[in-house]
C-alpha cells in the first residue's frame, strides 16, 4: 500500500484497537491450540450473480447499521442509499474478482469515510494474524465481537481469499512476529515513528507518525521518555500529529499523556448505534435511546436530527491521571493538527481540546475518532471482508465528530514542507511564546 495521503489515513485506521487484552509473545501463537486446523482452500471462480449477491448483502448491512448516511449527505451531497440501482449496474460490469474489489471500493468511497472499505488480501491476512496474537478473555467487553470476526476470517471462502491456511500461518510465524504483522498493515517499515528535538532552548518538539500499539509503544518509549526527562522544565512542548492517520488510542491514553500531565484530565462522549444487528456488541454495554433521553442531552437541533432514528446509546468517560513516572509538565502544550489526523489520532486531538490539555494549531482534522472500533463482516460469495464504521460519536456538547471533526483553537496553514523552523504552525508557536 503506497503512502498517499488517503492510503496513509486508511492504513492507520486499519490498526486493530483490541482494548484491555493482553499482549502475548510469538510463543503463544506457536502453541498447538492457538490455531485450528486450517487446510488450504482454493479460490472459486465467481460469477456476475456472485458479485451482485455480495453487493446486495453489503448494501443491506450498511442500510441497517451504518451511522453516517445523513452526515454524508451534508458533507458531500451524496445520497448513497438512493444510488443502489446505479451501484448495482456498476457491479454487474465486474469482469473478475479483482475488478469487483476495485468497483466495490469505489462505490464505498462515495461514503467518504476512511474506515469503510473492502480489506486488501495481504492486509487481511496480517489482520487475522494480529487478532490471533491477542488473548481476549470472555469477561472482556471486546470478546464476543472479536471472536466473531476471527471466526469469519476462518470461514472457507474467506480463508481462500486471504490465503489463511496451515502452511501460510507456519511460514508467517517462521519469518515474523506480531510487530511485523502490524507493520505489514500500516506499511510503516523502518521509517521510524517518532522524532524528538528542541525547536529552541526551552521549546521541545515530538513528532508522532502513527498511533502505535504494544510493541510499537515500547519501542517509542526508548526515544520519548528520555526526551521528556530532558525537557521537564521547558516552557513549552509541541506535539506534531500532522498526517497521523490513527492506530491505537492507547498510545496517548496509557502512555504519552499520563507520562506528561501534572493533574487529572477528563472528557465525556456519547456513542450511538442504529441497530441491534450484532447483538453481542450491544448487550450489557448500550442503553435504549428514546426521545426523552435524547432531549436530556440538550444537543443542538441539528445533532438531534442526525441521531433521532438511532436505537441505542452509551456514555463513555475518559479519565486520565499522571502515572508514577510522569514528568508533571507545567509548561504550555501545543498540538499540531491537519486534515490527515484521523481515527485514533483524531481521538487524541478531540480529547486534547475538550479536556483543555493542549492548544490545537493547524487546520480542521479528519474526524471519525471518538466512536467505537469499526465492524468487519464477510461477503459470502467472494470471501472479501468489508470493514465499516458502526457507531456515531459526539462530544459532551453534542458535536458530531465525523461531521464537524475537531477545529483547532488557532487556525493556520499546516504545510509541512521546508525546514521545521520555517513552517507556519511552528512560527505560530514561536509567536505565542515570545
Coordinates of C-alpha atoms in Angstrom, one line a residue, residues 40-417:
X40 CA -5.7 -24.9 2.2
X41 CA -8.9 -23.8 0.4
X42 CA -8.7 -23.0 -3.3
X43 CA -10.5 -19.9 -4.6
X44 CA -13.6 -20.5 -6.7
X45 CA -14.4 -18.7 -9.9
X46 CA -17.0 -16.1 -9.2
X47 CA -19.9 -15.1 -11.5
X48 CA -21.8 -11.8 -12.0
X49 CA -24.5 -13.2 -9.8
X50 CA -21.9 -13.7 -7.0
X51 CA -20.8 -10.1 -7.3
X52 CA -24.3 -8.8 -7.2
X53 CA -25.2 -11.0 -4.2
X54 CA -22.2 -9.7 -2.3
X55 CA -23.1 -6.1 -3.1
X56 CA -26.7 -6.7 -2.1
X57 CA -25.6 -8.2 1.3
X58 CA -23.2 -5.3 1.9
X59 CA -25.9 -2.8 1.0
X60 CA -28.4 -4.3 3.5
X61 CA -25.8 -4.5 6.3
X62 CA -24.9 -0.8 5.7
X63 CA -28.5 0.2 5.4
X64 CA -29.3 -1.2 8.8
X65 CA -26.2 -0.3 10.7
X66 CA -24.0 2.3 9.1
X67 CA -24.3 5.6 11.1
X68 CA -23.2 8.3 8.7
X69 CA -25.6 8.4 5.7
X70 CA -27.1 11.7 6.8
X71 CA -23.7 13.1 7.6
X72 CA -22.5 12.1 4.2
X73 CA -25.4 14.0 2.6
X74 CA -24.4 17.1 4.4
X75 CA -20.7 16.8 3.8
X76 CA -20.7 15.6 0.2
X77 CA -24.2 15.8 -1.1
X78 CA -24.3 12.1 -1.9
X79 CA -27.4 10.1 -1.1
X80 CA -25.7 6.7 -1.0
X81 CA -28.8 4.6 -0.4
X82 CA -30.7 6.2 -3.2
X83 CA -27.9 5.2 -5.6
X84 CA -28.5 1.4 -5.3
X85 CA -29.5 0.8 -8.9
X86 CA -26.6 2.8 -10.2
X87 CA -24.2 0.9 -8.0
X88 CA -25.7 -2.5 -8.9
X89 CA -25.3 -1.6 -12.6
X90 CA -21.6 -0.8 -11.9
X91 CA -21.0 -4.1 -10.0
X92 CA -22.7 -6.0 -12.9
X93 CA -19.8 -4.9 -15.1
X94 CA -17.2 -6.7 -13.0
X95 CA -15.1 -8.9 -15.2
X96 CA -13.2 -10.6 -12.4
X97 CA -13.0 -10.8 -8.6
X98 CA -10.2 -8.2 -8.5
X99 CA -12.4 -6.0 -10.7
X100 CA -15.3 -6.4 -8.3
X101 CA -12.9 -5.4 -5.5
X102 CA -12.0 -2.2 -7.2
X103 CA -15.5 -1.3 -8.2
X104 CA -16.9 -2.1 -4.8
X105 CA -14.3 0.1 -3.1
X106 CA -15.0 3.0 -5.5
X107 CA -18.7 2.6 -4.5
X108 CA -17.8 2.6 -0.8
X109 CA -15.6 5.7 -1.4
X110 CA -18.9 7.5 -2.0
X111 CA -19.5 7.3 1.7
X112 CA -16.4 9.5 2.3
X113 CA -15.3 7.5 5.4
X114 CA -11.8 6.3 5.8
X115 CA -12.9 3.3 8.0
X116 CA -15.1 1.8 5.3
X117 CA -13.7 -0.4 2.5
X118 CA -13.1 -4.0 1.4
X119 CA -9.9 -5.2 3.0
X120 CA -7.0 -5.9 0.8
X121 CA -5.8 -9.5 0.7
X122 CA -2.3 -9.0 2.2
X123 CA -3.7 -6.7 4.9
X124 CA -6.5 -9.2 5.7
X125 CA -4.0 -12.0 6.4
X126 CA -2.0 -9.7 8.7
X127 CA -5.1 -8.5 10.4
X128 CA -6.0 -12.2 11.1
X129 CA -2.6 -12.9 12.5
X130 CA -2.6 -9.8 14.6
X131 CA -6.0 -10.7 16.0
X132 CA -4.8 -14.2 16.9
X133 CA -1.8 -12.7 18.7
X134 CA -4.1 -11.4 21.4
X135 CA -5.7 -13.3 24.2
X136 CA -9.2 -11.9 24.8
X137 CA -11.0 -13.3 27.8
X138 CA -14.8 -13.9 27.9
X139 CA -15.2 -11.2 30.5
X140 CA -13.5 -8.6 28.3
X141 CA -16.0 -6.2 26.6
X142 CA -14.4 -6.8 23.2
X143 CA -14.5 -10.6 23.5
X144 CA -17.7 -11.5 21.7
X145 CA -17.4 -9.5 18.5
X146 CA -13.6 -10.0 18.2
X147 CA -14.2 -13.8 18.4
X148 CA -16.9 -13.4 15.8
X149 CA -14.5 -11.6 13.5
X150 CA -11.9 -14.3 13.9
X151 CA -14.5 -16.9 13.1
X152 CA -15.4 -15.1 9.9
X153 CA -11.7 -15.0 8.8
X154 CA -11.6 -18.8 9.4
X155 CA -14.7 -19.4 7.1
X156 CA -13.6 -21.4 4.0
X157 CA -14.2 -18.7 1.3
X158 CA -12.6 -16.0 3.4
X159 CA -9.6 -18.3 4.1
X160 CA -9.3 -18.9 0.4
X161 CA -9.4 -15.1 -0.3
X162 CA -6.8 -14.2 2.2
X163 CA -4.7 -17.3 1.9
X164 CA -5.2 -18.3 5.6
X165 CA -4.1 -21.9 6.0
X166 CA -1.8 -24.1 7.9
X167 CA 1.1 -23.5 5.5
X168 CA 0.8 -19.7 5.3
X169 CA 0.5 -19.4 9.0
X170 CA 3.5 -21.6 9.6
X171 CA 5.6 -19.5 7.2
X172 CA 4.4 -16.3 8.7
X173 CA 5.4 -17.4 12.2
X174 CA 8.8 -18.5 11.0
X175 CA 9.5 -15.2 9.3
X176 CA 7.9 -12.6 11.5
X177 CA 6.2 -11.7 14.8
X178 CA 3.4 -9.5 16.0
X179 CA 5.3 -6.3 15.3
X180 CA 5.8 -7.5 11.7
X181 CA 2.1 -8.2 11.2
X182 CA 1.3 -4.7 12.4
X183 CA 3.9 -3.1 10.2
X184 CA 2.6 -5.0 7.2
X185 CA -0.8 -3.4 7.9
X186 CA 0.4 0.2 8.3
X187 CA 3.4 0.0 5.9
X188 CA 5.5 1.9 8.4
X189 CA 8.6 -0.1 7.5
X190 CA 11.8 1.2 9.0
X191 CA 10.9 4.9 8.6
X192 CA 10.8 5.5 12.3
X193 CA 7.6 6.5 14.1
X194 CA 8.8 9.4 16.3
X195 CA 11.2 12.3 16.1
X196 CA 12.2 14.5 19.0
X197 CA 14.3 17.6 19.3
X198 CA 14.4 21.2 20.5
X199 CA 12.8 24.0 18.5
X200 CA 14.5 26.5 20.8
X201 CA 16.4 26.0 24.0
X202 CA 13.2 26.0 26.0
X203 CA 10.6 24.7 23.5
X204 CA 10.5 20.9 22.9
X205 CA 9.2 19.0 19.9
X206 CA 7.8 15.5 19.4
X207 CA 6.6 14.3 16.0
X208 CA 4.4 11.1 16.0
X209 CA 3.6 9.5 12.7
X210 CA 1.3 6.7 13.8
X211 CA -0.5 5.7 17.0
X212 CA 1.4 2.6 17.7
X213 CA 0.2 -0.4 19.8
X214 CA 2.0 -2.7 22.3
X215 CA 5.5 -3.3 20.9
X216 CA 5.4 -0.1 18.9
X217 CA 4.7 1.8 22.1
X218 CA 7.6 0.0 23.9
X219 CA 9.9 1.0 21.0
X220 CA 8.8 4.6 21.0
X221 CA 9.3 4.8 24.8
X222 CA 13.0 4.4 24.2
X223 CA 13.1 7.7 22.4
X224 CA 10.3 9.7 24.1
X225 CA 10.8 9.0 27.8
X226 CA 14.5 10.2 28.0
X227 CA 13.5 13.3 26.0
X228 CA 10.6 14.0 28.3
X229 CA 13.0 13.9 31.3
X230 CA 15.3 16.3 29.5
X231 CA 12.5 18.9 28.8
X232 CA 10.5 18.6 32.0
X233 CA 11.3 22.2 32.9
X234 CA 10.8 23.7 29.4
X235 CA 8.3 26.4 29.0
X236 CA 6.5 24.7 26.0
X237 CA 6.2 21.4 24.2
X238 CA 5.0 20.9 20.6
X239 CA 3.4 17.6 19.8
X240 CA 3.1 17.2 16.0
X241 CA 0.3 15.0 14.8
X242 CA 0.0 16.3 11.3
X243 CA -0.6 13.5 8.8
X244 CA -1.2 10.9 11.6
X245 CA -3.9 8.6 10.2
X246 CA -4.5 6.8 13.6
X247 CA -3.9 3.4 15.1
X248 CA -4.4 2.6 18.8
X249 CA -5.6 5.3 21.1
X250 CA -3.8 3.6 23.9
X251 CA -0.8 5.4 22.6
X252 CA -1.9 8.6 24.3
X253 CA -4.3 7.2 26.9
X254 CA -1.9 4.8 28.5
X255 CA 1.5 6.1 27.5
X256 CA 2.1 9.6 26.3
X257 CA -0.3 11.8 28.2
X258 CA 0.0 10.1 31.6
X259 CA 3.8 10.5 31.2
X260 CA 3.3 14.2 30.7
X261 CA 0.4 15.5 32.8
X262 CA 0.7 17.2 36.1
X263 CA -3.0 16.7 37.1
X264 CA -6.1 14.7 36.0
X265 CA -7.9 15.4 32.8
X266 CA -11.2 14.0 31.7
X267 CA -13.8 14.1 28.9
X268 CA -17.2 12.7 28.2
X269 CA -18.5 11.5 24.9
X270 CA -21.6 9.7 23.6
X271 CA -21.8 6.8 21.2
X272 CA -24.9 6.0 19.2
X273 CA -25.8 3.0 17.1
X274 CA -28.7 2.3 14.8
X275 CA -29.5 -1.4 15.1
X276 CA -29.0 -4.5 17.2
X277 CA -28.0 -6.4 14.1
X278 CA -24.9 -7.6 16.0
X279 CA -26.5 -8.3 19.4
X280 CA -23.3 -9.4 21.2
X281 CA -21.9 -5.9 20.6
X282 CA -24.8 -4.3 22.4
X283 CA -25.7 -6.5 25.4
X284 CA -24.5 -5.0 28.7
X285 CA -23.0 -2.0 27.0
X286 CA -25.6 0.1 25.4
X287 CA -28.8 1.6 26.6
X288 CA -32.0 2.0 24.7
X289 CA -32.5 5.5 23.3
X290 CA -35.8 7.3 23.3
X291 CA -37.0 10.9 22.6
X292 CA -36.9 11.8 26.3
X293 CA -33.3 10.6 26.8
X294 CA -32.2 12.4 23.6
X295 CA -33.8 15.7 24.8
X296 CA -32.0 15.3 28.2
X297 CA -28.6 15.6 26.4
X298 CA -29.5 19.2 25.3
X299 CA -27.8 18.8 22.0
X300 CA -28.5 21.2 19.1
X301 CA -31.5 20.5 16.9
X302 CA -29.1 19.7 14.1
X303 CA -27.4 16.9 16.1
X304 CA -30.8 15.6 17.3
X305 CA -31.9 15.4 13.7
X306 CA -28.9 13.2 12.8
X307 CA -29.4 10.7 15.7
X308 CA -33.2 10.7 16.2
X309 CA -33.6 7.4 14.5
X310 CA -30.8 5.6 16.4
X311 CA -31.9 2.9 18.8
X312 CA -29.1 2.7 21.4
X313 CA -26.5 4.9 23.1
X314 CA -23.8 4.7 25.7
X315 CA -21.9 7.3 27.7
X316 CA -18.1 7.0 27.5
X317 CA -16.0 8.8 30.1
X318 CA -12.2 9.2 29.6
X319 CA -10.3 10.0 32.8
X320 CA -6.6 10.3 32.7
X321 CA -4.2 10.8 35.6
X322 CA -0.4 11.3 35.8
X323 CA 1.4 8.0 36.1
X324 CA 4.1 7.4 38.8
X325 CA 6.9 8.4 36.4
X326 CA 5.2 11.5 34.9
X327 CA 7.4 14.5 34.4
X328 CA 4.3 16.6 35.5
X329 CA 5.0 19.1 32.8
X330 CA 3.8 22.5 33.7
X331 CA 4.6 24.3 30.5
X332 CA 2.3 25.1 27.6
X333 CA 1.5 22.1 25.3
X334 CA 0.7 22.7 21.6
X335 CA -0.8 20.0 19.4
X336 CA -0.3 20.5 15.6
X337 CA -3.1 19.0 13.5
X338 CA -4.4 18.9 9.9
X339 CA -7.0 17.0 7.9
X340 CA -4.7 13.9 7.9
X341 CA -5.4 13.5 11.6
X342 CA -7.9 10.6 11.7
X343 CA -9.3 7.8 13.8
X344 CA -7.2 7.3 17.0
X345 CA -5.2 10.4 16.2
X346 CA -8.5 12.3 16.0
X347 CA -9.4 10.8 19.4
X348 CA -6.2 12.3 20.8
X349 CA -7.0 15.7 19.2
X350 CA -10.6 15.7 20.4
X351 CA -9.5 14.8 24.0
X352 CA -6.8 17.4 24.0
X353 CA -9.3 20.1 23.0
X354 CA -12.3 19.0 25.1
X355 CA -10.3 18.5 28.2
X356 CA -8.1 21.6 27.9
X357 CA -4.9 19.5 27.9
X358 CA -3.4 21.3 24.8
X359 CA -3.8 24.2 22.5
X360 CA -4.5 23.0 19.0
X361 CA -2.9 24.7 16.0
X362 CA -3.4 24.0 12.3
X363 CA -6.5 23.1 10.3
X364 CA -9.6 21.1 11.0
X365 CA -8.9 17.4 11.5
X366 CA -10.2 14.3 9.5
X367 CA -12.7 13.1 12.1
X368 CA -14.3 9.7 13.0
X369 CA -12.1 9.3 16.1
X370 CA -14.4 9.2 19.1
X371 CA -16.7 6.3 18.0
X372 CA -16.2 2.5 18.6
X373 CA -14.0 0.3 16.5
X374 CA -15.4 -0.4 13.1
X375 CA -17.1 -3.7 12.4
X376 CA -15.9 -6.3 9.9
X377 CA -18.3 -8.6 8.0
X378 CA -17.6 -11.3 5.4
X379 CA -19.1 -11.3 1.9
X380 CA -20.2 -14.8 1.3
X381 CA -19.5 -15.3 -2.4
X382 CA -16.1 -13.6 -3.0
X383 CA -14.8 -14.1 0.6
X384 CA -13.8 -10.4 0.9
X385 CA -14.1 -8.8 4.4
X386 CA -15.8 -5.4 4.5
X387 CA -14.9 -3.0 7.2
X388 CA -17.1 -0.1 8.1
X389 CA -17.9 2.5 10.8
X390 CA -20.6 1.2 13.2
X391 CA -21.2 3.9 15.7
X392 CA -21.6 7.7 15.7
X393 CA -19.7 9.6 18.3
X394 CA -20.4 13.0 19.8
X395 CA -18.6 15.2 22.3
X396 CA -20.3 16.1 25.5
X397 CA -21.7 19.2 23.9
X398 CA -23.1 17.2 21.0
X399 CA -20.6 17.9 18.3
X400 CA -20.8 15.0 15.8
X401 CA -17.1 14.2 15.2
X402 CA -17.5 12.7 11.7
X403 CA -19.3 15.8 10.6
X404 CA -17.5 18.6 12.4
X405 CA -14.2 16.9 13.2
X406 CA -12.0 18.9 15.6
X407 CA -11.4 22.6 14.9
X408 CA -8.1 23.9 16.3
X409 CA -8.0 26.8 18.7
X410 CA -5.7 28.6 16.3
X411 CA -6.2 28.1 12.5
X412 CA -3.1 28.3 10.4
X413 CA -1.5 26.8 7.3
X414 CA -0.5 23.2 8.3
X415 CA 2.1 22.9 5.5
X416 CA 5.0 20.6 6.4
X417 CA 7.3 21.4 3.6

